[in-house]
Tab-separated table of C-alpha atoms in Angstrom:
chain	number	residue	atom	x	y	z
P	1	MET	CA	15.882	-33.426	62.642
P	2	THR	CA	19.650	-33.786	63.028
P	3	SER	CA	22.199	-31.852	60.960
P	4	THR	CA	23.280	-35.115	59.238
P	5	THR	CA	19.614	-35.928	58.326
P	6	LYS	CA	19.134	-32.420	56.876
P	7	GLN	CA	22.288	-32.735	54.792
P	8	MET	CA	21.186	-36.176	53.433
P	9	THR	CA	17.727	-34.767	52.620
P	10	MET	CA	19.228	-31.772	50.801
P	11	LYS	CA	21.593	-34.078	48.844
P	12	LYS	CA	18.627	-36.213	47.767
P	13	SER	CA	16.707	-33.143	46.734
P	14	LYS	CA	19.638	-31.862	44.688
P	15	LEU	CA	20.108	-35.313	43.081
P	16	PHE	CA	16.438	-35.541	42.207
P	17	PHE	CA	16.497	-32.010	40.677
P	18	ALA	CA	19.641	-32.858	38.647
P	19	CYS	CA	18.000	-36.063	37.411
P	20	LEU	CA	14.910	-34.096	36.444
P	21	LEU	CA	16.996	-31.606	34.460
P	22	VAL	CA	18.776	-34.414	32.664
P	23	THR	CA	15.441	-36.051	31.785
P	24	ILE	CA	14.088	-32.748	30.425
P	25	SER	CA	17.271	-32.189	28.401
P	26	MET	CA	17.133	-35.704	26.994
P	27	GLN	CA	13.508	-35.243	25.904
P	28	ALA	CA	14.386	-31.994	24.165
P	29	GLN	CA	17.381	-33.383	22.151
P	30	VAL	CA	19.095	-36.721	21.810
P	31	GLY	CA	22.624	-37.290	20.716
P	32	ILE	CA	24.069	-40.637	19.809
P	33	ASN	CA	27.829	-40.829	20.023
P	34	THR	CA	27.840	-37.143	20.724
P	35	THR	CA	27.247	-34.978	23.850
P	36	THR	CA	26.614	-31.883	21.771
P	37	PRO	CA	23.705	-32.524	19.356
P	38	HIS	CA	23.182	-29.849	16.794
P	39	ALA	CA	20.800	-27.190	17.939
P	40	SER	CA	18.503	-27.674	14.883
P	41	THR	CA	17.937	-31.386	15.566
P	42	THR	CA	15.931	-33.545	17.914
P	43	LEU	CA	18.174	-36.490	17.078
P	44	ASP	CA	21.843	-36.168	16.056
P	45	ILE	CA	23.707	-39.390	15.222
P	46	VAL	CA	27.486	-39.327	14.791
P	47	SER	CA	29.610	-42.124	13.401
P	48	PRO	CA	32.792	-42.074	15.590
P	49	GLN	CA	35.053	-43.285	12.906
P	50	ASN	CA	32.953	-42.081	9.924
P	51	ASN	CA	32.481	-45.637	8.718
P	52	LYS	CA	28.873	-46.474	9.601
P	53	GLY	CA	25.437	-45.201	8.458
P	54	LEU	CA	21.881	-45.074	9.388
P	55	LEU	CA	19.681	-48.072	8.458
P	56	ILE	CA	15.947	-47.194	8.453
P	57	PRO	CA	13.127	-49.746	8.328
P	58	ARG	CA	13.110	-51.903	5.176
P	59	MET	CA	10.013	-53.326	3.579
P	60	THR	CA	8.383	-54.340	0.314
P	61	THR	CA	6.183	-51.943	-1.628
P	62	VAL	CA	3.090	-53.950	-0.450
P	63	GLN	CA	4.118	-53.765	3.132
P	64	LYS	CA	4.766	-50.030	2.819
P	65	GLU	CA	1.418	-49.296	1.284
P	66	ALA	CA	-0.258	-51.315	4.018
P	67	ILE	CA	1.015	-48.910	6.715
P	68	SER	CA	-2.126	-47.520	8.396
P	69	SER	CA	-2.458	-43.744	8.239
P	70	PRO	CA	1.240	-43.020	7.554
P	71	ALA	CA	2.311	-39.616	8.813
P	72	PRO	CA	3.314	-37.021	6.245
P	73	GLY	CA	7.103	-37.166	5.854
P	74	LEU	CA	7.273	-40.856	7.044
P	75	MET	CA	10.168	-42.640	5.317
P	76	VAL	CA	11.077	-46.310	4.771
P	77	TYR	CA	13.384	-48.179	2.401
P	78	ASP	CA	11.418	-49.827	-0.340
P	79	THR	CA	13.169	-53.121	-1.128
P	80	ASN	CA	11.200	-53.641	-4.408
P	81	LYS	CA	11.983	-50.216	-5.823
P	82	LYS	CA	15.375	-50.028	-4.112
P	83	CYS	CA	14.914	-46.501	-2.911
P	84	LEU	CA	14.207	-44.388	0.167
P	85	SER	CA	10.489	-43.793	0.028
P	86	GLN	CA	8.659	-40.880	1.616
P	87	ASN	CA	5.006	-40.079	2.101
P	88	VAL	CA	4.402	-36.642	0.631
P	89	GLY	CA	0.682	-36.985	0.988
P	90	VAL	CA	-1.557	-36.997	4.080
P	91	GLU	CA	-2.570	-39.712	6.403
P	92	ALA	CA	-5.859	-40.296	4.635
P	93	SER	CA	-4.373	-40.150	1.152
P	94	PRO	CA	-0.699	-41.177	1.307
P	95	ILE	CA	1.518	-40.495	-1.712
P	96	TRP	CA	4.755	-42.538	-1.690
P	97	ILE	CA	7.643	-41.179	-3.792
P	98	CYS	CA	11.142	-42.355	-4.239
P	99	LEU	CA	13.790	-39.919	-2.996
P	100	THR	CA	16.148	-40.582	-5.955
P	101	GLN	CA	18.180	-37.726	-7.321
P	102	ASN	CA	17.467	-38.532	-10.934
P	103	GLU	CA	13.888	-39.541	-10.556
P	104	THR	CA	11.461	-37.728	-12.838
P	105	ARG	CA	8.908	-36.205	-10.594
P	106	PHE	CA	6.152	-35.046	-12.956
P	107	PHE	CA	2.924	-36.286	-14.365
P	108	TYR	CA	0.437	-35.286	-17.087
P	109	MET	CA	-2.840	-33.756	-16.112
P	110	PRO	CA	-5.928	-35.976	-16.833
P	111	SER	CA	-8.013	-34.973	-19.858
P	112	VAL	CA	-10.446	-32.154	-19.436
P	113	ALA	CA	-12.823	-30.368	-21.806
P	114	ILE	CA	-11.952	-26.729	-22.607
P	115	ASP	CA	-14.770	-24.616	-24.006
P	116	ALA	CA	-13.411	-23.215	-27.268
P	117	SER	CA	-16.631	-23.318	-29.225
P	118	ALA	CA	-16.655	-19.506	-29.762
P	119	THR	CA	-14.221	-16.623	-29.543
P	120	ALA	CA	-13.983	-15.174	-26.029
P	121	SER	CA	-11.638	-13.279	-23.704
P	122	GLY	CA	-10.624	-13.789	-20.097
P	123	ARG	CA	-11.813	-17.352	-19.679
P	124	SER	CA	-10.428	-19.401	-16.853
P	125	LEU	CA	-9.556	-23.025	-16.092
P	126	ASP	CA	-8.594	-24.292	-12.653
P	127	LEU	CA	-6.090	-27.032	-13.413
P	128	TYR	CA	-5.586	-28.175	-9.797
P	129	THR	CA	-9.338	-28.440	-9.047
P	130	GLU	CA	-9.926	-30.417	-12.268
P	131	TYR	CA	-7.118	-32.797	-11.345
P	132	LYS	CA	-8.362	-33.168	-7.728
P	133	ASN	CA	-11.915	-33.861	-8.754
P	134	GLN	CA	-10.986	-36.568	-11.234
P	135	PHE	CA	-8.565	-38.254	-8.878
P	136	GLY	CA	-10.819	-37.940	-5.909
P	137	THR	CA	-13.923	-39.336	-7.631
P	138	PRO	CA	-12.918	-41.534	-10.565
P	139	ASP	CA	-15.696	-42.718	-12.850
P	140	ALA	CA	-14.647	-46.390	-12.685
P	141	LYS	CA	-12.037	-48.473	-10.988
P	142	SER	CA	-10.831	-52.047	-10.694
P	143	ILE	CA	-12.647	-54.250	-8.091
P	144	SER	CA	-10.044	-54.125	-5.342
P	145	ALA	CA	-8.811	-50.548	-5.911
P	146	PRO	CA	-9.515	-47.806	-3.333
P	147	GLY	CA	-12.388	-45.424	-4.068
P	148	ALA	CA	-10.046	-42.459	-4.726
P	149	ILE	CA	-6.645	-41.995	-6.316
P	150	PRO	CA	-4.191	-40.310	-3.914
P	151	TYR	CA	-3.674	-36.676	-4.881
P	152	PHE	CA	-1.604	-33.776	-3.661
P	153	PRO	CA	-3.606	-32.039	-0.937
P	154	SER	CA	-2.688	-28.460	-1.873
P	155	ALA	CA	-2.454	-26.574	-5.135
P	156	GLY	CA	0.837	-25.163	-3.824
P	157	ASP	CA	2.433	-28.588	-3.873
P	158	LEU	CA	2.836	-28.434	-7.664
P	159	TYR	CA	4.309	-26.369	-10.528
P	160	TYR	CA	2.030	-26.037	-13.563
P	161	TYR	CA	3.264	-26.158	-17.192
P	162	ILE	CA	1.553	-26.073	-20.583
P	163	THR	CA	4.008	-27.842	-22.965
P	164	TYR	CA	1.823	-27.322	-26.040
P	165	TYR	CA	-1.254	-25.576	-27.229
P	166	ASP	CA	-2.509	-24.283	-30.575
P	167	PRO	CA	-1.713	-20.636	-30.706
P	168	ALA	CA	-4.048	-20.130	-33.540
P	169	VAL	CA	-6.932	-21.190	-31.268
P	170	ILE	CA	-5.971	-20.271	-27.780
P	171	LYS	CA	-3.903	-17.480	-26.248
P	172	ILE	CA	-2.567	-18.212	-22.720
P	173	ASN	CA	-2.561	-15.092	-20.631
P	174	VAL	CA	-1.226	-16.337	-17.305
P	175	ILE	CA	-0.948	-19.415	-15.091
P	176	ASP	CA	-0.932	-18.459	-11.387
P	177	ASP	CA	0.812	-20.440	-8.661
P	178	ASP	CA	-2.435	-22.293	-7.753
P	179	GLY	CA	-2.831	-23.609	-11.232
P	180	LYS	CA	-5.522	-21.200	-12.423
P	181	VAL	CA	-5.139	-20.445	-16.183
P	182	SER	CA	-6.527	-17.324	-17.746
P	183	TYR	CA	-6.893	-17.677	-21.564
P	184	ASP	CA	-8.601	-16.157	-24.664
P	185	VAL	CA	-10.210	-18.148	-27.415
P	186	LEU	CA	-9.138	-16.713	-30.722
P	187	LYS	CA	-11.218	-18.937	-32.987
P	188	GLN	CA	-13.351	-21.991	-32.851
P	189	ALA	CA	-11.358	-25.185	-32.131
P	190	ASP	CA	-11.465	-28.279	-34.280
P	191	TYR	CA	-10.553	-31.907	-33.568
P	192	GLN	CA	-6.936	-31.206	-34.240
P	193	SER	CA	-6.645	-28.669	-31.430
P	194	PHE	CA	-5.322	-29.856	-28.086
P	195	MET	CA	-3.291	-28.732	-25.100
P	196	ASN	CA	-0.710	-30.693	-22.947
P	197	VAL	CA	-0.582	-29.847	-19.288
P	198	VAL	CA	2.248	-31.158	-17.034
P	199	PHE	CA	2.338	-31.082	-13.227
P	200	VAL	CA	5.784	-31.075	-11.602
P	201	ILE	CA	6.126	-31.961	-7.905
P	202	LYS	CA	7.919	-29.292	-5.875
């Protein structure tokens, strides 16, 4: 092999190695209009004159809800609700919410029976499990509705509040972060006794 051939071979090897490094670097991070994407990003987009934005896929609510097995965190622009919409559920049970600053992100717990037929201490009620069971296996539904109502997959996805209860009948001891309530029954309840439970999405 001549000296010239060796030099050409070495140059090709170096070029291939350099291309390989560039490819690996591009796979690790991508910068658009920037050669220095932020270290915390996989994709960093810069508007050179600060006069352009990012336009994500736009679709109707029906089209959005027809997405098959949407990934947790998937976002689209809902043209019916006019909001950025994100799946905060799981692929099997998507929960689409609008990422609007002033959106009220809470819902009332479905009705459950609480045993207050006699005085007792240290009784417990698992709010999350009651909610999950009712949403997961509803007693009846409309003809075309799915078999289950989408629900938050983890008790830690929610905050738990009791906005009203009859203090003459029940004493709330504690609500833990998984929605388990410890309570005492002070006297037998009547038809006027009730309790309101609110779930707030974290």
